[in-house]
Amino acid sequence: MSDRALVSRHDLVRPGTRIGVRVVHALVFAGLVIAGLGPLVWLAFASLNTTQEVLRDPFAVWFHADEWGNYASAFGAVNIGRYLLNTVIVAVGSCIANLVVASSAAYVIAILKPRWAGILSGAILATLFLPGVVSLVPLYLTVLDVPPFGISLQNTYWAVWLPAAANAFSILIMVGFFRSMPRELIEAARIDGVGNLRMLWYIVLPLSRPILGVVALLAIIAAWKDYLWPSLVLADSAVQPISVALPLVGKITDLSVFLAALFLATIIPVLLFLVFSKQILSGVGATSGLKD
Protein backbone atom coordinates (compact mmCIF):
# COMPACT_ATOMS: atom_id res chain seq x y z
CA MET A 1 0.00 0.00 0.00
CA SER A 2 1.41 3.35 -1.03
CA ASP A 3 1.66 6.20 1.44
CA ARG A 4 -0.89 8.95 0.91
CA ALA A 5 -0.05 12.59 1.55
CA LEU A 6 -1.09 16.03 0.42
CA VAL A 7 2.17 16.31 -1.48
CA SER A 8 3.54 13.18 -3.15
CA ARG A 9 7.19 12.21 -3.25
CA HIS A 10 7.20 12.91 -6.97
CA ASP A 11 6.09 16.50 -6.33
CA LEU A 12 8.78 16.98 -3.68
CA VAL A 13 11.44 16.37 -6.29
CA ARG A 14 10.65 19.74 -7.83
CA PRO A 15 12.57 22.56 -6.06
CA GLY A 16 9.62 24.95 -5.99
CA THR A 17 7.31 22.45 -4.29
CA ARG A 18 9.99 21.42 -1.81
CA ILE A 19 10.67 25.02 -0.83
CA GLY A 20 6.95 25.74 -0.51
CA VAL A 21 6.43 22.75 1.79
CA ARG A 22 9.33 23.84 3.98
CA VAL A 23 7.94 27.37 4.19
CA VAL A 24 4.54 26.04 5.25
CA HIS A 25 6.17 23.81 7.88
CA ALA A 26 8.16 26.77 9.20
CA LEU A 27 5.07 28.99 9.37
CA VAL A 28 3.03 26.34 11.18
CA PHE A 29 5.86 25.72 13.65
CA ALA A 30 6.32 29.45 14.25
CA GLY A 31 2.58 29.85 14.81
CA LEU A 32 2.52 27.05 17.37
CA VAL A 33 5.53 28.50 19.19
CA ILE A 34 3.99 31.98 19.30
CA ALA A 35 0.62 30.66 20.46
CA GLY A 36 2.20 28.45 23.13
CA LEU A 37 5.07 30.56 24.43
CA GLY A 38 3.94 34.05 23.45
CA PRO A 39 1.65 34.71 26.44
CA LEU A 40 4.20 33.28 28.88
CA VAL A 41 7.05 35.35 27.45
CA TRP A 42 4.90 38.49 27.49
CA LEU A 43 3.96 37.81 31.11
CA ALA A 44 7.63 37.42 32.02
CA PHE A 45 8.53 40.81 30.55
CA ALA A 46 5.37 42.55 31.76
CA SER A 47 6.12 41.45 35.32
CA LEU A 48 9.35 43.47 35.10
CA ASN A 49 7.57 46.72 34.21
CA THR A 50 5.65 49.26 36.23
CA THR A 51 1.87 49.29 36.17
CA GLN A 52 1.83 52.58 34.24
CA GLU A 53 4.08 51.15 31.51
CA VAL A 54 1.96 48.02 31.13
CA LEU A 55 -1.28 49.99 30.89
CA ARG A 56 0.13 52.69 28.61
CA ASP A 57 1.56 50.33 25.98
CA PRO A 58 1.24 46.59 26.67
CA PHE A 59 3.39 45.73 23.63
CA ALA A 60 6.31 47.94 24.69
CA VAL A 61 7.07 45.92 27.81
CA TRP A 62 9.96 44.19 26.03
CA PHE A 63 12.12 47.32 26.23
CA HIS A 64 11.71 48.36 29.88
CA ALA A 65 12.04 45.07 31.76
CA ASP A 66 14.06 46.16 34.78
CA GLU A 67 11.60 46.30 37.70
CA TRP A 68 12.94 43.30 39.64
CA GLY A 69 11.45 44.75 42.80
CA ASN A 70 8.06 43.48 41.67
CA TYR A 71 9.11 39.97 42.65
CA ALA A 72 10.30 41.13 46.05
CA SER A 73 6.95 42.85 46.54
CA ALA A 74 5.16 39.67 45.48
CA PHE A 75 6.84 37.78 48.30
CA GLY A 76 6.43 40.64 50.74
CA ALA A 77 3.12 42.40 50.15
CA VAL A 78 1.26 39.54 48.46
CA ASN A 79 2.92 36.86 50.62
CA ILE A 80 3.13 34.58 47.63
CA GLY A 81 5.65 32.38 49.43
CA ARG A 82 2.95 31.14 51.80
CA TYR A 83 0.56 30.41 48.95
CA LEU A 84 3.29 28.57 47.04
CA LEU A 85 3.99 26.47 50.13
CA ASN A 86 0.28 25.69 50.47
CA THR A 87 0.22 24.68 46.81
CA VAL A 88 3.20 22.37 47.27
CA ILE A 89 1.50 20.73 50.26
CA VAL A 90 -1.72 20.27 48.27
CA ALA A 91 0.11 18.94 45.20
CA VAL A 92 2.40 16.53 47.06
CA GLY A 93 -0.42 15.19 49.22
CA SER A 94 -2.67 14.72 46.19
CA CYS A 95 0.16 12.97 44.37
CA ILE A 96 0.80 10.52 47.22
CA ALA A 97 -2.90 9.78 47.66
CA ASN A 98 -3.29 9.27 43.91
CA LEU A 99 -0.34 6.87 43.73
CA VAL A 100 -1.47 4.80 46.72
CA VAL A 101 -5.03 4.32 45.48
CA ALA A 102 -4.17 3.92 41.80
CA SER A 103 -1.40 1.38 42.34
CA SER A 104 -3.47 -0.61 44.84
CA ALA A 105 -6.56 -0.71 42.63
CA ALA A 106 -4.55 -1.54 39.53
CA TYR A 107 -2.74 -4.32 41.40
CA VAL A 108 -6.05 -5.90 42.40
CA ILE A 109 -7.54 -5.64 38.91
CA ALA A 110 -4.53 -6.61 36.80
CA ILE A 111 -2.48 -8.93 39.04
CA LEU A 112 -4.71 -10.50 41.69
CA LYS A 113 -7.69 -10.70 39.32
CA PRO A 114 -10.59 -11.60 41.64
CA ARG A 115 -13.91 -12.60 40.11
CA TRP A 116 -15.29 -9.12 40.40
CA ALA A 117 -12.22 -7.45 38.81
CA GLY A 118 -14.04 -6.96 35.51
CA ILE A 119 -17.00 -5.31 37.21
CA LEU A 120 -14.70 -3.00 39.18
CA SER A 121 -12.73 -2.09 36.05
CA GLY A 122 -15.95 -1.33 34.15
CA ALA A 123 -17.29 0.80 36.99
CA ILE A 124 -14.06 2.80 37.10
CA LEU A 125 -14.15 3.26 33.33
CA ALA A 126 -17.77 4.43 33.51
CA THR A 127 -16.83 7.28 35.85
CA LEU A 128 -14.74 8.82 33.06
CA PHE A 129 -17.93 9.51 31.12
CA LEU A 130 -19.51 11.48 33.96
CA PRO A 131 -18.97 15.26 33.97
CA GLY A 132 -17.13 16.46 37.04
CA VAL A 133 -19.91 18.89 37.96
CA VAL A 134 -22.31 15.96 38.45
CA SER A 135 -20.43 14.78 41.53
CA LEU A 136 -19.51 18.24 42.77
CA VAL A 137 -22.47 18.79 45.11
CA PRO A 138 -22.54 15.25 46.61
CA LEU A 139 -18.79 15.37 47.13
CA TYR A 140 -19.00 18.78 48.79
CA LEU A 141 -21.76 17.61 51.14
CA THR A 142 -19.67 14.56 52.00
CA VAL A 143 -16.69 16.75 52.86
CA LEU A 144 -18.87 18.90 55.11
CA ASP A 145 -20.12 15.85 57.02
CA VAL A 146 -17.99 12.74 56.49
CA PRO A 147 -20.02 9.58 57.18
CA PRO A 148 -20.00 7.79 59.55
CA PHE A 149 -17.66 10.00 61.58
CA GLY A 150 -19.75 13.17 61.37
CA ILE A 151 -16.70 15.44 61.01
CA SER A 152 -16.05 18.26 58.57
CA LEU A 153 -12.93 18.35 56.40
CA GLN A 154 -13.51 21.89 55.19
CA ASN A 155 -10.44 24.14 55.41
CA THR A 156 -8.19 21.09 55.78
CA TYR A 157 -5.88 19.63 53.16
CA TRP A 158 -7.67 16.30 53.47
CA ALA A 159 -10.63 17.86 51.64
CA VAL A 160 -8.40 18.09 48.56
CA TRP A 161 -6.20 15.02 49.06
CA LEU A 162 -8.96 12.42 49.42
CA PRO A 163 -10.95 13.35 46.27
CA ALA A 164 -7.70 13.52 44.30
CA ALA A 165 -6.94 9.92 45.32
CA ALA A 166 -9.92 8.57 43.37
CA ASN A 167 -8.62 9.28 39.87
CA ALA A 168 -10.06 6.85 37.32
CA PHE A 169 -7.59 7.83 34.60
CA SER A 170 -4.58 7.06 36.80
CA ILE A 171 -6.04 3.69 37.77
CA LEU A 172 -6.74 2.65 34.19
CA ILE A 173 -3.31 3.56 32.80
CA MET A 174 -1.67 1.68 35.66
CA VAL A 175 -3.94 -1.30 34.98
CA GLY A 176 -2.71 -1.29 31.40
CA PHE A 177 0.90 -1.17 32.57
CA PHE A 178 0.49 -3.93 35.15
CA ARG A 179 -1.17 -6.18 32.57
CA SER A 180 1.88 -5.85 30.34
CA MET A 181 4.15 -7.34 32.99
CA PRO A 182 5.47 -10.84 32.23
CA ARG A 183 3.10 -13.34 33.81
CA GLU A 184 6.00 -15.76 34.26
CA LEU A 185 7.55 -13.39 36.79
CA ILE A 186 4.32 -13.16 38.79
CA GLU A 187 3.76 -16.93 38.74
CA ALA A 188 7.36 -17.61 39.77
CA ALA A 189 6.95 -15.29 42.76
CA ARG A 190 3.78 -17.10 43.79
CA ILE A 191 5.49 -20.49 43.52
CA ASP A 192 8.26 -19.18 45.78
CA GLY A 193 5.63 -18.30 48.38
CA VAL A 194 5.74 -14.52 48.00
CA GLY A 195 2.64 -12.93 49.55
CA ASN A 196 0.46 -10.39 47.80
CA LEU A 197 1.77 -7.38 49.72
CA ARG A 198 5.41 -8.39 49.29
CA MET A 199 4.84 -9.00 45.59
CA LEU A 200 3.38 -5.52 45.22
CA TRP A 201 6.16 -3.83 47.16
CA TYR A 202 9.23 -5.77 45.97
CA ILE A 203 8.28 -6.84 42.42
CA VAL A 204 5.41 -4.89 40.88
CA LEU A 205 6.18 -1.37 42.11
CA PRO A 206 9.93 -1.45 41.29
CA LEU A 207 9.07 -2.53 37.74
CA SER A 208 6.47 0.24 37.55
CA ARG A 209 8.75 3.21 38.19
CA PRO A 210 8.24 4.74 34.71
CA ILE A 211 4.45 4.77 34.92
CA LEU A 212 4.53 5.80 38.58
CA GLY A 213 6.58 8.83 37.57
CA VAL A 214 4.07 9.72 34.87
CA VAL A 215 1.10 9.41 37.23
CA ALA A 216 2.90 11.40 39.92
CA LEU A 217 3.79 14.26 37.59
CA LEU A 218 0.30 14.44 36.08
CA ALA A 219 -1.21 14.45 39.58
CA ILE A 220 1.07 17.27 40.72
CA ILE A 221 0.32 19.43 37.68
CA ALA A 222 -3.42 18.77 37.98
CA ALA A 223 -3.41 19.71 41.67
CA TRP A 224 -1.28 22.79 41.00
CA LYS A 225 -3.68 24.30 38.47
CA ASP A 226 -6.97 23.16 40.03
CA TYR A 227 -9.16 26.06 41.05
CA LEU A 228 -12.83 25.11 41.41
CA TRP A 229 -12.64 22.41 44.09
CA PRO A 230 -10.01 24.11 46.33
CA SER A 231 -12.00 27.35 46.15
CA LEU A 232 -15.01 25.51 47.60
CA VAL A 233 -13.35 23.58 50.41
CA LEU A 234 -10.42 25.88 51.31
CA ALA A 235 -12.05 29.19 52.19
CA ASP A 236 -9.44 29.97 54.86
CA SER A 237 -6.59 32.01 53.35
CA ALA A 238 -4.11 30.24 55.62
CA VAL A 239 -4.49 27.00 53.62
CA GLN A 240 -5.41 28.33 50.17
CA PRO A 241 -3.23 27.33 47.21
CA ILE A 242 -1.98 29.94 44.82
CA SER A 243 -4.64 29.20 42.19
CA VAL A 244 -7.34 30.28 44.66
CA ALA A 245 -5.45 33.09 46.37
CA LEU A 246 -4.24 34.98 43.30
CA PRO A 247 -7.67 36.03 41.97
CA LEU A 248 -8.50 37.36 45.44
CA VAL A 249 -5.29 39.28 46.07
CA GLY A 250 -5.26 40.57 42.50
CA LYS A 251 -8.19 42.86 43.33
CA ILE A 252 -6.20 44.72 45.98
CA THR A 253 -2.66 44.42 44.56
CA ASP A 254 -0.74 46.62 42.16
CA LEU A 255 -0.94 45.20 38.62
CA SER A 256 2.82 44.86 38.13
CA VAL A 257 3.21 42.97 41.41
CA PHE A 258 0.23 40.79 40.53
CA LEU A 259 1.80 39.92 37.15
CA ALA A 260 5.01 38.92 38.91
CA ALA A 261 3.09 36.62 41.25
CA LEU A 262 1.11 35.25 38.31
CA PHE A 263 4.31 34.46 36.41
CA LEU A 264 5.75 32.55 39.36
CA ALA A 265 2.55 30.55 39.67
CA THR A 266 2.55 29.74 35.95
CA ILE A 267 6.18 28.95 35.29
CA ILE A 268 6.60 26.24 37.93
CA PRO A 269 4.29 23.60 36.36
CA VAL A 270 5.68 24.49 32.92
CA LEU A 271 9.23 23.85 34.15
CA LEU A 272 8.15 20.59 35.77
CA PHE A 273 6.74 19.36 32.49
CA LEU A 274 9.78 20.47 30.48
CA VAL A 275 12.25 18.90 32.90
CA PHE A 276 10.41 15.59 33.11
CA SER A 277 8.99 15.44 29.57
CA LYS A 278 11.45 12.70 28.63
CA GLN A 279 10.32 10.59 31.60
CA ILE A 280 6.68 11.14 30.61
CA LEU A 281 7.25 9.95 27.06
CA SER A 282 9.32 6.97 28.18
CA GLY A 283 6.71 6.06 30.79
CA VAL A 284 3.89 6.20 28.25
CA GLY A 285 5.86 4.01 25.87
CA ALA A 286 6.99 1.61 28.58
CA THR A 287 3.71 -0.29 28.48
CA SER A 288 4.37 -1.62 25.01
CA GLY A 289 8.05 -2.19 25.59
CA LEU A 290 7.94 -4.04 28.91
CA LYS A 291 7.17 -7.45 27.47
CA ASP A 292 9.84 -7.01 24.83
Tab-separated table of C-alpha atoms in Angstrom:
chain	number	residue	atom	x	y	z
A	1	MET	CA	0.000	0.000	0.000
A	2	SER	CA	1.413	3.345	-1.029
A	3	ASP	CA	1.657	6.203	1.436
A	4	ARG	CA	-0.888	8.951	0.910
A	5	ALA	CA	-0.050	12.590	1.550
A	6	LEU	CA	-1.090	16.033	0.420
A	7	VAL	CA	2.171	16.305	-1.480
A	8	SER	CA	3.544	13.181	-3.153
A	9	ARG	CA	7.193	12.210	-3.253
A	10	HIS	CA	7.199	12.910	-6.969
A	11	ASP	CA	6.095	16.498	-6.334
A	12	LEU	CA	8.779	16.977	-3.680
A	13	VAL	CA	11.443	16.365	-6.295
A	14	ARG	CA	10.649	19.737	-7.833
A	15	PRO	CA	12.571	22.557	-6.057
A	16	GLY	CA	9.616	24.948	-5.994
A	17	THR	CA	7.311	22.447	-4.290
A	18	ARG	CA	9.989	21.424	-1.812
A	19	ILE	CA	10.670	25.024	-0.832
A	20	GLY	CA	6.952	25.741	-0.511
A	21	VAL	CA	6.432	22.752	1.790
A	22	ARG	CA	9.325	23.840	3.984
A	23	VAL	CA	7.940	27.374	4.187
A	24	VAL	CA	4.537	26.036	5.249
A	25	HIS	CA	6.168	23.814	7.880
A	26	ALA	CA	8.164	26.772	9.200
A	27	LEU	CA	5.074	28.994	9.370
A	28	VAL	CA	3.033	26.338	11.178
A	29	PHE	CA	5.856	25.720	13.649
A	30	ALA	CA	6.316	29.448	14.253
A	31	GLY	CA	2.577	29.853	14.811
A	32	LEU	CA	2.519	27.049	17.368
A	33	VAL	CA	5.532	28.500	19.194
A	34	ILE	CA	3.991	31.983	19.295
A	35	ALA	CA	0.624	30.662	20.463
A	36	GLY	CA	2.196	28.450	23.134
A	37	LEU	CA	5.073	30.556	24.431
A	38	GLY	CA	3.945	34.050	23.449
A	39	PRO	CA	1.655	34.711	26.440
A	40	LEU	CA	4.198	33.277	28.883
A	41	VAL	CA	7.054	35.353	27.448
A	42	TRP	CA	4.902	38.489	27.492
A	43	LEU	CA	3.963	37.806	31.110
A	44	ALA	CA	7.631	37.422	32.023
A	45	PHE	CA	8.533	40.813	30.547
A	46	ALA	CA	5.368	42.548	31.757
A	47	SER	CA	6.118	41.455	35.315
A	48	LEU	CA	9.350	43.470	35.098
A	49	ASN	CA	7.570	46.720	34.212
A	50	THR	CA	5.646	49.263	36.229
A	51	THR	CA	1.866	49.295	36.169
A	52	GLN	CA	1.831	52.575	34.241
A	53	GLU	CA	4.077	51.152	31.507
A	54	VAL	CA	1.964	48.020	31.133
A	55	LEU	CA	-1.282	49.986	30.886
A	56	ARG	CA	0.134	52.688	28.610
A	57	ASP	CA	1.557	50.329	25.981
A	58	PRO	CA	1.242	46.589	26.668
A	59	PHE	CA	3.393	45.732	23.632
A	60	ALA	CA	6.306	47.935	24.693
A	61	VAL	CA	7.069	45.924	27.815
A	62	TRP	CA	9.958	44.188	26.032
A	63	PHE	CA	12.117	47.320	26.232
A	64	HIS	CA	11.709	48.361	29.882
A	65	ALA	CA	12.042	45.066	31.756
A	66	ASP	CA	14.061	46.160	34.781
A	67	GLU	CA	11.603	46.301	37.705
A	68	TRP	CA	12.936	43.296	39.641
A	69	GLY	CA	11.454	44.754	42.802
A	70	ASN	CA	8.064	43.475	41.666
A	71	TYR	CA	9.108	39.969	42.651
A	72	ALA	CA	10.300	41.126	46.052
A	73	SER	CA	6.945	42.848	46.540
A	74	ALA	CA	5.158	39.666	45.476
A	75	PHE	CA	6.835	37.776	48.301
A	76	GLY	CA	6.429	40.638	50.744
A	77	ALA	CA	3.116	42.396	50.146
A	78	VAL	CA	1.262	39.537	48.463
A	79	ASN	CA	2.924	36.865	50.625
A	80	ILE	CA	3.130	34.578	47.626
A	81	GLY	CA	5.653	32.378	49.427
A	82	ARG	CA	2.955	31.140	51.797
A	83	TYR	CA	0.565	30.406	48.951
A	84	LEU	CA	3.290	28.569	47.041
A	85	LEU	CA	3.988	26.469	50.135
A	86	ASN	CA	0.279	25.694	50.466
A	87	THR	CA	0.222	24.677	46.810
A	88	VAL	CA	3.200	22.375	47.275
A	89	ILE	CA	1.496	20.733	50.257
A	90	VAL	CA	-1.722	20.270	48.267
A	91	ALA	CA	0.113	18.941	45.201
A	92	VAL	CA	2.404	16.527	47.062
A	93	GLY	CA	-0.424	15.190	49.223
A	94	SER	CA	-2.674	14.724	46.190
A	95	CYS	CA	0.161	12.966	44.372
A	96	ILE	CA	0.804	10.519	47.222
A	97	ALA	CA	-2.901	9.776	47.661
A	98	ASN	CA	-3.288	9.268	43.914
A	99	LEU	CA	-0.336	6.874	43.734
A	100	VAL	CA	-1.470	4.801	46.718
A	101	VAL	CA	-5.028	4.323	45.484
A	102	ALA	CA	-4.174	3.923	41.796
A	103	SER	CA	-1.396	1.378	42.340
A	104	SER	CA	-3.467	-0.613	44.845
A	105	ALA	CA	-6.565	-0.706	42.628
A	106	ALA	CA	-4.547	-1.545	39.527
A	107	TYR	CA	-2.740	-4.322	41.402
A	108	VAL	CA	-6.052	-5.900	42.397
A	109	ILE	CA	-7.543	-5.640	38.906
A	110	ALA	CA	-4.526	-6.609	36.803
A	111	ILE	CA	-2.477	-8.934	39.036
A	112	LEU	CA	-4.706	-10.499	41.693
A	113	LYS	CA	-7.694	-10.702	39.317
A	114	PRO	CA	-10.590	-11.595	41.640
A	115	ARG	CA	-13.908	-12.605	40.113
A	116	TRP	CA	-15.286	-9.117	40.404
A	117	ALA	CA	-12.225	-7.451	38.814
A	118	GLY	CA	-14.042	-6.958	35.510
A	119	ILE	CA	-17.001	-5.307	37.211
A	120	LEU	CA	-14.695	-3.005	39.176
A	121	SER	CA	-12.734	-2.085	36.049
A	122	GLY	CA	-15.949	-1.334	34.155
A	123	ALA	CA	-17.290	0.796	36.994
A	124	ILE	CA	-14.056	2.803	37.096
A	125	LEU	CA	-14.153	3.258	33.328
A	126	ALA	CA	-17.773	4.432	33.507
A	127	THR	CA	-16.833	7.279	35.845
A	128	LEU	CA	-14.744	8.823	33.065
A	129	PHE	CA	-17.928	9.513	31.115
A	130	LEU	CA	-19.507	11.479	33.963
A	131	PRO	CA	-18.971	15.260	33.974
A	132	GLY	CA	-17.133	16.461	37.045
A	133	VAL	CA	-19.907	18.887	37.963
A	134	VAL	CA	-22.310	15.962	38.452
A	135	SER	CA	-20.435	14.776	41.533
A	136	LEU	CA	-19.508	18.245	42.770
A	137	VAL	CA	-22.472	18.790	45.108
A	138	PRO	CA	-22.544	15.246	46.606
A	139	LEU	CA	-18.794	15.369	47.131
A	140	TYR	CA	-19.002	18.777	48.791
A	141	LEU	CA	-21.765	17.612	51.137
A	142	THR	CA	-19.674	14.558	51.998
A	143	VAL	CA	-16.695	16.750	52.855
A	144	LEU	CA	-18.870	18.902	55.109
A	145	ASP	CA	-20.120	15.846	57.017
A	146	VAL	CA	-17.992	12.739	56.486
A	147	PRO	CA	-20.018	9.585	57.180
A	148	PRO	CA	-20.002	7.787	59.552
A	149	PHE	CA	-17.665	10.004	61.583
A	150	GLY	CA	-19.747	13.169	61.365
A	151	ILE	CA	-16.698	15.435	61.013
A	152	SER	CA	-16.054	18.256	58.571
A	153	LEU	CA	-12.935	18.349	56.402
A	154	GLN	CA	-13.509	21.892	55.191
A	155	ASN	CA	-10.438	24.142	55.415
A	156	THR	CA	-8.185	21.091	55.778
A	157	TYR	CA	-5.879	19.625	53.162
A	158	TRP	CA	-7.674	16.298	53.469
A	159	ALA	CA	-10.626	17.859	51.645
A	160	VAL	CA	-8.401	18.088	48.561
A	161	TRP	CA	-6.202	15.021	49.056
A	162	LEU	CA	-8.957	12.424	49.420
A	163	PRO	CA	-10.949	13.348	46.274
A	164	ALA	CA	-7.695	13.516	44.304
A	165	ALA	CA	-6.941	9.923	45.317
A	166	ALA	CA	-9.924	8.573	43.366
A	167	ASN	CA	-8.621	9.278	39.868
A	168	ALA	CA	-10.057	6.848	37.319
A	169	PHE	CA	-7.591	7.828	34.598
A	170	SER	CA	-4.575	7.059	36.800
A	171	ILE	CA	-6.039	3.692	37.772
A	172	LEU	CA	-6.737	2.647	34.191
A	173	ILE	CA	-3.315	3.556	32.796
A	174	MET	CA	-1.672	1.677	35.660
A	175	VAL	CA	-3.943	-1.303	34.980
A	176	GLY	CA	-2.706	-1.295	31.402
A	177	PHE	CA	0.904	-1.173	32.569
A	178	PHE	CA	0.486	-3.931	35.151
A	179	ARG	CA	-1.170	-6.184	32.570
A	180	SER	CA	1.876	-5.852	30.339
A	181	MET	CA	4.155	-7.336	32.988
A	182	PRO	CA	5.475	-10.839	32.235
A	183	ARG	CA	3.096	-13.340	33.811
A	184	GLU	CA	6.005	-15.762	34.262
A	185	LEU	CA	7.551	-13.388	36.793
A	186	ILE	CA	4.322	-13.161	38.794
A	187	GLU	CA	3.757	-16.925	38.737
A	188	ALA	CA	7.362	-17.608	39.769
A	189	ALA	CA	6.954	-15.294	42.756
A	190	ARG	CA	3.779	-17.096	43.785
A	191	ILE	CA	5.491	-20.486	43.521
A	192	ASP	CA	8.260	-19.184	45.781
A	193	GLY	CA	5.629	-18.298	48.382
A	194	VAL	CA	5.741	-14.520	47.998
A	195	GLY	CA	2.638	-12.935	49.546
A	196	ASN	CA	0.461	-10.394	47.801
A	197	LEU	CA	1.769	-7.385	49.721
A	198	ARG	CA	5.411	-8.392	49.293
A	199	MET	CA	4.841	-9.002	45.587
A	200	LEU	CA	3.377	-5.525	45.223
A	201	TRP	CA	6.164	-3.834	47.164
A	202	TYR	CA	9.227	-5.766	45.965
A	203	ILE	CA	8.281	-6.839	42.424
A	204	VAL	CA	5.411	-4.891	40.883
A	205	LEU	CA	6.178	-1.371	42.105
A	206	PRO	CA	9.932	-1.447	41.291
A	207	LEU	CA	9.069	-2.529	37.739
A	208	SER	CA	6.472	0.242	37.546
A	209	ARG	CA	8.745	3.215	38.188
A	210	PRO	CA	8.239	4.739	34.707
A	211	ILE	CA	4.447	4.765	34.922
A	212	LEU	CA	4.530	5.803	38.584
A	213	GLY	CA	6.576	8.825	37.566
A	214	VAL	CA	4.071	9.724	34.867
A	215	VAL	CA	1.099	9.410	37.227
A	216	ALA	CA	2.896	11.404	39.924
A	217	LEU	CA	3.787	14.260	37.591
A	218	LEU	CA	0.302	14.442	36.082
A	219	ALA	CA	-1.211	14.450	39.576
A	220	ILE	CA	1.069	17.271	40.721
A	221	ILE	CA	0.323	19.426	37.679
A	222	ALA	CA	-3.425	18.772	37.980
A	223	ALA	CA	-3.412	19.706	41.672
A	224	TRP	CA	-1.282	22.787	41.003
A	225	LYS	CA	-3.683	24.297	38.467
A	226	ASP	CA	-6.966	23.160	40.026
A	227	TYR	CA	-9.163	26.063	41.054
A	228	LEU	CA	-12.827	25.108	41.413
A	229	TRP	CA	-12.641	22.413	44.087
A	230	PRO	CA	-10.009	24.111	46.327
A	231	SER	CA	-11.995	27.353	46.153
A	232	LEU	CA	-15.007	25.514	47.597
A	233	VAL	CA	-13.353	23.581	50.414
A	234	LEU	CA	-10.423	25.877	51.310
A	235	ALA	CA	-12.051	29.189	52.188
A	236	ASP	CA	-9.439	29.971	54.855
A	237	SER	CA	-6.594	32.011	53.346
A	238	ALA	CA	-4.109	30.239	55.620
A	239	VAL	CA	-4.492	27.005	53.617
A	240	GLN	CA	-5.410	28.334	50.171
A	241	PRO	CA	-3.230	27.325	47.211
A	242	ILE	CA	-1.978	29.938	44.823
A	243	SER	CA	-4.639	29.196	42.187
A	244	VAL	CA	-7.337	30.277	44.660
A	245	ALA	CA	-5.452	33.089	46.375
A	246	LEU	CA	-4.237	34.984	43.302
A	247	PRO	CA	-7.673	36.035	41.972
A	248	LEU	CA	-8.499	37.356	45.443
A	249	VAL	CA	-5.285	39.279	46.074
A	250	GLY	CA	-5.264	40.569	42.497
A	251	LYS	CA	-8.186	42.858	43.331
A	252	ILE	CA	-6.195	44.724	45.976
A	253	THR	CA	-2.657	44.424	44.563
A	254	ASP	CA	-0.737	46.617	42.162
A	255	LEU	CA	-0.938	45.201	38.619
A	256	SER	CA	2.821	44.858	38.126
A	257	VAL	CA	3.206	42.968	41.407
A	258	PHE	CA	0.229	40.788	40.530
A	259	LEU	CA	1.796	39.925	37.149
A	260	ALA	CA	5.014	38.916	38.912
A	261	ALA	CA	3.086	36.620	41.246
A	262	LEU	CA	1.112	35.248	38.307
A	263	PHE	CA	4.305	34.458	36.407
A	264	LEU	CA	5.747	32.548	39.358
A	265	ALA	CA	2.545	30.547	39.672
A	266	THR	CA	2.546	29.741	35.955
A	267	ILE	CA	6.185	28.952	35.285
A	268	ILE	CA	6.603	26.241	37.928
A	269	PRO	CA	4.294	23.595	36.359
A	270	VAL	CA	5.685	24.490	32.923
A	271	LEU	CA	9.226	23.850	34.147
A	272	LEU	CA	8.148	20.592	35.774
A	273	PHE	CA	6.736	19.361	32.487
A	274	LEU	CA	9.779	20.467	30.479
A	275	VAL	CA	12.254	18.896	32.897
A	276	PHE	CA	10.406	15.589	33.113
A	277	SER	CA	8.988	15.437	29.570
A	278	LYS	CA	11.453	12.699	28.632
A	279	GLN	CA	10.319	10.593	31.595
A	280	ILE	CA	6.677	11.144	30.613
A	281	LEU	CA	7.252	9.946	27.056
A	282	SER	CA	9.321	6.971	28.181
A	283	GLY	CA	6.715	6.057	30.786
A	284	VAL	CA	3.892	6.200	28.248
A	285	GLY	CA	5.864	4.011	25.866
A	286	ALA	CA	6.995	1.614	28.578
A	287	THR	CA	3.713	-0.290	28.475
A	288	SER	CA	4.367	-1.621	25.006
A	289	GLY	CA	8.049	-2.190	25.587
A	290	LEU	CA	7.936	-4.036	28.908
A	291	LYS	CA	7.173	-7.448	27.468
A	292	ASP	CA	9.841	-7.008	24.826
